[in-house]
Amino acid sequence: MTPKTKKALIGGGAALAAGAIGYGLYARSETKTESPAFRPVRTDGIFELRRYAPYLVAETVVTGSRKQAEKDGFRILSDYFFAKSRDGDKLDMTVPVTASIEGPGAHDLDEEGGRWAVRFVIPNGMTKGSLPAPPSEVALRDMPERLIATALVEGAPNDANWNVTMEKLDAWIAERGWTGIGAHELASYNSPIIVPPIRRDEVFRAVEEPLG
């Protein structure tokens, strides 16, 4: 075996080991991080129709491109969750973190003037009355029981793949005679350092009831 071949094999083995460790950490974190309760209604490949129970979110509205809005929104909400912008104890982190464009009509995800609602899910069992008072840029909002169509993002969560997934989800909804309502929600379950194929990102779209 030549030194070059040996080096390549060692490098490949290290990469596989790192990937395995990364997947293990991801899987362990994924199973322990709380998310809103739902009941699957229909599953079809990358698509799923779910009935979500009511839950509470912390929401902030920010302006900018998708990347900038997600960054600014995450900072504001994590400061509230981790007691940096208020007194009291930290809140447990939850998933997914969602972002949706506010206002009517289509928007470009890279539009600098986009207005986004970014949301963290409040841990189960907590109420508006039991939560620490949020700063002025954070609102506590009740999310009602909803029928949500979802689609898994295949590949990296960049603007192109978000747009493709939104189009696929809308087509899946329309093909079944259902009506999508409200804005798409871009839902992320992992930190930015987790890369495909072990990360999980989804597009949500509420569906009007009764189903067609």
PDB file of C-alpha atoms in Angstrom:
ATOM      1  CA  MET A   1       0.000   0.000   0.000  1.00  0.00           C
ATOM      2  CA  THR A   2       1.416   3.357  -0.975  1.00  0.00           C
ATOM      3  CA  PRO A   3       1.588   6.202   1.579  1.00  0.00           C
ATOM      4  CA  LYS A   4      -0.918   8.151  -0.537  1.00  0.00           C
ATOM      5  CA  THR A   5      -3.427   5.276  -0.532  1.00  0.00           C
ATOM      6  CA  LYS A   6      -2.950   4.722   3.189  1.00  0.00           C
ATOM      7  CA  LYS A   7      -3.555   8.404   3.874  1.00  0.00           C
ATOM      8  CA  ALA A   8      -6.740   8.363   1.767  1.00  0.00           C
ATOM      9  CA  LEU A   9      -8.064   5.315   3.624  1.00  0.00           C
ATOM     10  CA  ILE A  10      -7.338   6.866   7.008  1.00  0.00           C
ATOM     11  CA  GLY A  11      -8.999  10.113   5.919  1.00  0.00           C
ATOM     12  CA  GLY A  12     -12.043   8.255   4.621  1.00  0.00           C
ATOM     13  CA  GLY A  13     -12.328   6.272   7.825  1.00  0.00           C
ATOM     14  CA  ALA A  14     -12.121   9.427   9.912  1.00  0.00           C
ATOM     15  CA  ALA A  15     -14.844  11.039   7.824  1.00  0.00           C
ATOM     16  CA  LEU A  16     -17.115   8.016   8.249  1.00  0.00           C
ATOM     17  CA  ALA A  17     -16.483   7.963  11.987  1.00  0.00           C
ATOM     18  CA  ALA A  18     -17.233  11.670  12.263  1.00  0.00           C
ATOM     19  CA  GLY A  19     -20.417  11.180  10.268  1.00  0.00           C
ATOM     20  CA  ALA A  20     -21.508   8.331  12.510  1.00  0.00           C
ATOM     21  CA  ILE A  21     -20.836  10.375  15.634  1.00  0.00           C
ATOM     22  CA  GLY A  22     -22.696  13.339  14.145  1.00  0.00           C
ATOM     23  CA  TYR A  23     -25.675  11.179  13.270  1.00  0.00           C
ATOM     24  CA  GLY A  24     -25.700   9.688  16.763  1.00  0.00           C
ATOM     25  CA  LEU A  25     -25.678  13.095  18.404  1.00  0.00           C
ATOM     26  CA  TYR A  26     -28.395  14.299  16.025  1.00  0.00           C
ATOM     27  CA  ALA A  27     -30.602  11.267  16.666  1.00  0.00           C
ATOM     28  CA  ARG A  28     -30.215  11.562  20.432  1.00  0.00           C
ATOM     29  CA  SER A  29     -30.976  15.289  20.371  1.00  0.00           C
ATOM     30  CA  GLU A  30     -33.926  14.804  18.021  1.00  0.00           C
ATOM     31  CA  THR A  31     -35.616  12.297  20.314  1.00  0.00           C
ATOM     32  CA  LYS A  32     -35.166  14.479  23.394  1.00  0.00           C
ATOM     33  CA  THR A  33     -36.185  17.871  22.020  1.00  0.00           C
ATOM     34  CA  GLU A  34     -39.863  18.627  22.545  1.00  0.00           C
ATOM     35  CA  SER A  35     -42.145  19.457  19.615  1.00  0.00           C
ATOM     36  CA  PRO A  36     -45.894  20.132  19.311  1.00  0.00           C
ATOM     37  CA  ALA A  37     -48.199  17.121  19.522  1.00  0.00           C
ATOM     38  CA  PHE A  38     -49.855  15.981  16.315  1.00  0.00           C
ATOM     39  CA  ARG A  39     -51.682  13.003  14.829  1.00  0.00           C
ATOM     40  CA  PRO A  40     -50.672  11.826  11.336  1.00  0.00           C
ATOM     41  CA  VAL A  41     -53.707  11.748   9.028  1.00  0.00           C
ATOM     42  CA  ARG A  42     -52.052  10.776   5.744  1.00  0.00           C
ATOM     43  CA  THR A  43     -48.462  10.019   4.737  1.00  0.00           C
ATOM     44  CA  ASP A  44     -47.261   9.993   1.130  1.00  0.00           C
ATOM     45  CA  GLY A  45     -43.489   9.961   0.587  1.00  0.00           C
ATOM     46  CA  ILE A  46     -42.061  13.351   1.577  1.00  0.00           C
ATOM     47  CA  PHE A  47     -45.581  14.643   2.294  1.00  0.00           C
ATOM     48  CA  GLU A  48     -47.723  14.264   5.388  1.00  0.00           C
ATOM     49  CA  LEU A  49     -51.072  15.625   6.523  1.00  0.00           C
ATOM     50  CA  ARG A  50     -51.109  16.153  10.291  1.00  0.00           C
ATOM     51  CA  ARG A  51     -53.647  17.299  12.844  1.00  0.00           C
ATOM     52  CA  TYR A  52     -51.850  19.490  15.367  1.00  0.00           C
ATOM     53  CA  ALA A  53     -53.216  20.045  18.853  1.00  0.00           C
ATOM     54  CA  PRO A  54     -53.290  23.672  20.078  1.00  0.00           C
ATOM     55  CA  TYR A  55     -49.969  25.009  21.305  1.00  0.00           C
ATOM     56  CA  LEU A  56     -48.382  28.274  22.427  1.00  0.00           C
ATOM     57  CA  VAL A  57     -45.539  30.097  20.682  1.00  0.00           C
ATOM     58  CA  ALA A  58     -43.229  33.032  21.302  1.00  0.00           C
ATOM     59  CA  GLU A  59     -43.270  35.162  18.157  1.00  0.00           C
ATOM     60  CA  THR A  60     -41.251  38.080  16.853  1.00  0.00           C
ATOM     61  CA  VAL A  61     -41.761  39.938  13.571  1.00  0.00           C
ATOM     62  CA  VAL A  62     -38.602  41.018  11.736  1.00  0.00           C
ATOM     63  CA  THR A  63     -37.751  42.469   8.332  1.00  0.00           C
ATOM     64  CA  GLY A  64     -35.203  41.306   5.784  1.00  0.00           C
ATOM     65  CA  SER A  65     -34.328  38.429   3.499  1.00  0.00           C
ATOM     66  CA  ARG A  66     -35.093  34.920   4.728  1.00  0.00           C
ATOM     67  CA  LYS A  67     -31.540  34.392   5.972  1.00  0.00           C
ATOM     68  CA  GLN A  68     -31.384  37.718   7.789  1.00  0.00           C
ATOM     69  CA  ALA A  69     -34.889  37.403   9.219  1.00  0.00           C
ATOM     70  CA  GLU A  70     -34.210  33.914  10.540  1.00  0.00           C
ATOM     71  CA  LYS A  71     -30.936  35.091  12.082  1.00  0.00           C
ATOM     72  CA  ASP A  72     -32.467  38.175  13.724  1.00  0.00           C
ATOM     73  CA  GLY A  73     -35.615  36.345  14.791  1.00  0.00           C
ATOM     74  CA  PHE A  74     -33.656  33.467  16.312  1.00  0.00           C
ATOM     75  CA  ARG A  75     -31.478  35.875  18.288  1.00  0.00           C
ATOM     76  CA  ILE A  76     -34.454  37.782  19.721  1.00  0.00           C
ATOM     77  CA  LEU A  77     -36.360  34.621  20.660  1.00  0.00           C
ATOM     78  CA  SER A  78     -33.337  32.755  22.039  1.00  0.00           C
ATOM     79  CA  ASP A  79     -32.538  35.773  24.229  1.00  0.00           C
ATOM     80  CA  TYR A  80     -36.044  35.426  25.684  1.00  0.00           C
ATOM     81  CA  PHE A  81     -35.861  31.635  26.052  1.00  0.00           C
ATOM     82  CA  PHE A  82     -32.404  31.668  27.633  1.00  0.00           C
ATOM     83  CA  ALA A  83     -33.113  34.591  29.990  1.00  0.00           C
ATOM     84  CA  LYS A  84     -30.780  37.090  28.329  1.00  0.00           C
ATOM     85  CA  SER A  85     -33.462  39.745  27.728  1.00  0.00           C
ATOM     86  CA  ARG A  86     -35.402  39.143  30.947  1.00  0.00           C
ATOM     87  CA  ASP A  87     -35.090  37.935  34.513  1.00  0.00           C
ATOM     88  CA  GLY A  88     -35.854  34.406  35.669  1.00  0.00           C
ATOM     89  CA  ASP A  89     -35.001  30.881  34.628  1.00  0.00           C
ATOM     90  CA  LYS A  90     -34.229  29.603  31.149  1.00  0.00           C
ATOM     91  CA  LEU A  91     -36.866  27.798  29.103  1.00  0.00           C
ATOM     92  CA  ASP A  92     -36.152  24.444  27.477  1.00  0.00           C
ATOM     93  CA  MET A  93     -35.493  24.660  23.749  1.00  0.00           C
ATOM     94  CA  THR A  94     -38.094  23.131  21.439  1.00  0.00           C
ATOM     95  CA  VAL A  95     -38.496  22.365  17.733  1.00  0.00           C
ATOM     96  CA  PRO A  96     -39.304  23.328  15.096  1.00  0.00           C
ATOM     97  CA  VAL A  97     -38.319  26.960  14.739  1.00  0.00           C
ATOM     98  CA  THR A  98     -40.664  28.357  12.091  1.00  0.00           C
ATOM     99  CA  ALA A  99     -40.600  31.425   9.863  1.00  0.00           C
ATOM    100  CA  SER A 100     -43.395  32.663   7.614  1.00  0.00           C
ATOM    101  CA  ILE A 101     -43.704  35.689   5.355  1.00  0.00           C
ATOM    102  CA  GLU A 102     -46.352  38.108   6.558  1.00  0.00           C
ATOM    103  CA  GLY A 103     -48.778  39.849   4.218  1.00  0.00           C
ATOM    104  CA  PRO A 104     -50.621  38.875   1.027  1.00  0.00           C
ATOM    105  CA  GLY A 105     -49.124  37.839  -2.265  1.00  0.00           C
ATOM    106  CA  ALA A 106     -45.971  36.049  -3.324  1.00  0.00           C
ATOM    107  CA  HIS A 107     -42.600  37.128  -1.984  1.00  0.00           C
ATOM    108  CA  ASP A 108     -39.000  36.451  -2.926  1.00  0.00           C
ATOM    109  CA  LEU A 109     -37.178  34.774  -0.058  1.00  0.00           C
ATOM    110  CA  ASP A 110     -34.146  36.976  -0.679  1.00  0.00           C
ATOM    111  CA  GLU A 111     -36.187  40.197  -0.711  1.00  0.00           C
ATOM    112  CA  GLU A 112     -34.558  42.619   1.731  1.00  0.00           C
ATOM    113  CA  GLY A 113     -37.922  44.157   2.617  1.00  0.00           C
ATOM    114  CA  GLY A 114     -39.674  40.894   3.472  1.00  0.00           C
ATOM    115  CA  ARG A 115     -41.605  40.883   6.754  1.00  0.00           C
ATOM    116  CA  TRP A 116     -41.301  37.609   8.658  1.00  0.00           C
ATOM    117  CA  ALA A 117     -42.944  36.067  11.714  1.00  0.00           C
ATOM    118  CA  VAL A 118     -40.411  33.833  13.465  1.00  0.00           C
ATOM    119  CA  ARG A 119     -41.688  31.485  16.187  1.00  0.00           C
ATOM    120  CA  PHE A 120     -40.393  29.243  18.971  1.00  0.00           C
ATOM    121  CA  VAL A 121     -42.774  26.678  20.474  1.00  0.00           C
ATOM    122  CA  ILE A 122     -43.368  27.175  24.206  1.00  0.00           C
ATOM    123  CA  PRO A 123     -42.639  24.022  26.260  1.00  0.00           C
ATOM    124  CA  ASN A 124     -45.664  21.879  27.043  1.00  0.00           C
ATOM    125  CA  GLY A 125     -47.532  22.700  30.254  1.00  0.00           C
ATOM    126  CA  MET A 126     -46.589  26.385  30.338  1.00  0.00           C
ATOM    127  CA  THR A 127     -49.202  29.104  29.930  1.00  0.00           C
ATOM    128  CA  LYS A 128     -49.133  32.821  29.267  1.00  0.00           C
ATOM    129  CA  GLY A 129     -49.753  33.318  32.975  1.00  0.00           C
ATOM    130  CA  SER A 130     -46.874  31.093  34.088  1.00  0.00           C
ATOM    131  CA  LEU A 131     -44.308  32.401  31.589  1.00  0.00           C
ATOM    132  CA  PRO A 132     -41.872  35.238  32.260  1.00  0.00           C
ATOM    133  CA  ALA A 133     -43.080  38.515  30.777  1.00  0.00           C
ATOM    134  CA  PRO A 134     -41.534  38.860  27.306  1.00  0.00           C
ATOM    135  CA  PRO A 135     -39.748  41.982  26.031  1.00  0.00           C
ATOM    136  CA  SER A 136     -41.646  44.333  23.739  1.00  0.00           C
ATOM    137  CA  GLU A 137     -40.416  42.667  20.523  1.00  0.00           C
ATOM    138  CA  VAL A 138     -41.726  39.230  21.579  1.00  0.00           C
ATOM    139  CA  ALA A 139     -45.411  38.246  21.716  1.00  0.00           C
ATOM    140  CA  LEU A 140     -46.975  35.099  23.194  1.00  0.00           C
ATOM    141  CA  ARG A 141     -49.485  33.675  20.721  1.00  0.00           C
ATOM    142  CA  ASP A 142     -51.954  30.786  20.836  1.00  0.00           C
ATOM    143  CA  MET A 143     -51.843  28.499  17.804  1.00  0.00           C
ATOM    144  CA  PRO A 144     -55.240  26.776  17.390  1.00  0.00           C
ATOM    145  CA  GLU A 145     -55.840  23.167  16.477  1.00  0.00           C
ATOM    146  CA  ARG A 146     -54.957  22.948  12.791  1.00  0.00           C
ATOM    147  CA  LEU A 147     -54.810  20.530   9.898  1.00  0.00           C
ATOM    148  CA  ILE A 148     -51.329  21.019   8.443  1.00  0.00           C
ATOM    149  CA  ALA A 149     -49.900  19.659   5.195  1.00  0.00           C
ATOM    150  CA  THR A 150     -46.128  19.211   5.363  1.00  0.00           C
ATOM    151  CA  ALA A 151     -43.331  18.459   2.906  1.00  0.00           C
ATOM    152  CA  LEU A 152     -39.763  17.462   3.694  1.00  0.00           C
ATOM    153  CA  VAL A 153     -37.046  19.619   2.146  1.00  0.00           C
ATOM    154  CA  GLU A 154     -34.757  17.400   0.079  1.00  0.00           C
ATOM    155  CA  GLY A 155     -31.240  18.786   0.303  1.00  0.00           C
ATOM    156  CA  ALA A 156     -29.855  21.913   1.907  1.00  0.00           C
ATOM    157  CA  PRO A 157     -32.353  24.471   3.274  1.00  0.00           C
ATOM    158  CA  ASN A 158     -31.405  27.207   0.797  1.00  0.00           C
ATOM    159  CA  ASP A 159     -33.806  29.562  -0.987  1.00  0.00           C
ATOM    160  CA  ALA A 160     -33.989  27.370  -4.094  1.00  0.00           C
ATOM    161  CA  ASN A 161     -34.912  24.225  -2.167  1.00  0.00           C
ATOM    162  CA  TRP A 162     -37.403  26.066   0.043  1.00  0.00           C
ATOM    163  CA  ASN A 163     -39.121  27.409  -3.089  1.00  0.00           C
ATOM    164  CA  VAL A 164     -39.159  24.008  -4.808  1.00  0.00           C
ATOM    165  CA  THR A 165     -40.615  22.379  -1.678  1.00  0.00           C
ATOM    166  CA  MET A 166     -43.339  25.020  -1.366  1.00  0.00           C
ATOM    167  CA  GLU A 167     -44.313  24.401  -5.000  1.00  0.00           C
ATOM    168  CA  LYS A 168     -44.349  20.620  -4.476  1.00  0.00           C
ATOM    169  CA  LEU A 169     -46.479  20.956  -1.352  1.00  0.00           C
ATOM    170  CA  ASP A 170     -49.003  23.248  -3.048  1.00  0.00           C
ATOM    171  CA  ALA A 171     -49.248  20.808  -5.966  1.00  0.00           C
ATOM    172  CA  TRP A 172     -49.784  17.873  -3.572  1.00  0.00           C
ATOM    173  CA  ILE A 173     -52.533  19.808  -1.786  1.00  0.00           C
ATOM    174  CA  ALA A 174     -54.241  20.815  -5.055  1.00  0.00           C
ATOM    175  CA  GLU A 175     -54.080  17.303  -6.520  1.00  0.00           C
ATOM    176  CA  ARG A 176     -56.191  16.075  -3.633  1.00  0.00           C
ATOM    177  CA  GLY A 177     -58.785  18.793  -3.994  1.00  0.00           C
ATOM    178  CA  TRP A 178     -57.804  20.484  -0.744  1.00  0.00           C
ATOM    179  CA  THR A 179     -57.402  24.228  -0.186  1.00  0.00           C
ATOM    180  CA  GLY A 180     -54.246  25.634   1.350  1.00  0.00           C
ATOM    181  CA  ILE A 181     -54.778  28.670   3.565  1.00  0.00           C
ATOM    182  CA  GLY A 182     -52.436  31.250   5.031  1.00  0.00           C
ATOM    183  CA  ALA A 183     -48.713  31.577   4.496  1.00  0.00           C
ATOM    184  CA  HIS A 184     -46.208  28.784   4.151  1.00  0.00           C
ATOM    185  CA  GLU A 185     -44.184  28.158   7.305  1.00  0.00           C
ATOM    186  CA  LEU A 186     -40.525  27.178   6.943  1.00  0.00           C
ATOM    187  CA  ALA A 187     -39.845  24.759   9.790  1.00  0.00           C
ATOM    188  CA  SER A 188     -36.315  23.841  10.906  1.00  0.00           C
ATOM    189  CA  TYR A 189     -35.540  21.146  13.470  1.00  0.00           C
ATOM    190  CA  ASN A 190     -31.756  21.433  13.665  1.00  0.00           C
ATOM    191  CA  SER A 191     -29.013  23.977  14.206  1.00  0.00           C
ATOM    192  CA  PRO A 192     -27.272  25.333  11.079  1.00  0.00           C
ATOM    193  CA  ILE A 193     -24.192  23.161  11.725  1.00  0.00           C
ATOM    194  CA  ILE A 194     -26.188  19.971  11.011  1.00  0.00           C
ATOM    195  CA  VAL A 195     -25.933  19.200   7.301  1.00  0.00           C
ATOM    196  CA  PRO A 196     -27.920  17.004   4.904  1.00  0.00           C
ATOM    197  CA  PRO A 197     -28.769  14.179   4.828  1.00  0.00           C
ATOM    198  CA  ILE A 198     -29.175  14.001   8.618  1.00  0.00           C
ATOM    199  CA  ARG A 199     -30.892  17.350   9.111  1.00  0.00           C
ATOM    200  CA  ARG A 200     -34.661  17.878   8.947  1.00  0.00           C
ATOM    201  CA  ASP A 201     -36.439  20.858   7.417  1.00  0.00           C
ATOM    202  CA  GLU A 202     -40.097  20.999   6.388  1.00  0.00           C
ATOM    203  CA  VAL A 203     -42.605  23.334   4.783  1.00  0.00           C
ATOM    204  CA  PHE A 204     -45.968  23.662   6.565  1.00  0.00           C
ATOM    205  CA  ARG A 205     -49.233  24.856   4.988  1.00  0.00           C
ATOM    206  CA  ALA A 206     -52.563  24.944   6.811  1.00  0.00           C
ATOM    207  CA  VAL A 207     -55.406  23.188   4.979  1.00  0.00           C
ATOM    208  CA  GLU A 208     -59.015  24.314   4.999  1.00  0.00           C
ATOM    209  CA  GLU A 209     -61.598  22.027   6.553  1.00  0.00           C
ATOM    210  CA  PRO A 210     -63.621  20.053   5.706  1.00  0.00           C
ATOM    211  CA  LEU A 211     -61.334  18.356   3.211  1.00  0.00           C
ATOM    212  CA  GLY A 212     -62.513  18.254  -0.381  1.00  0.00           C
TER     213      GLY A 212
END
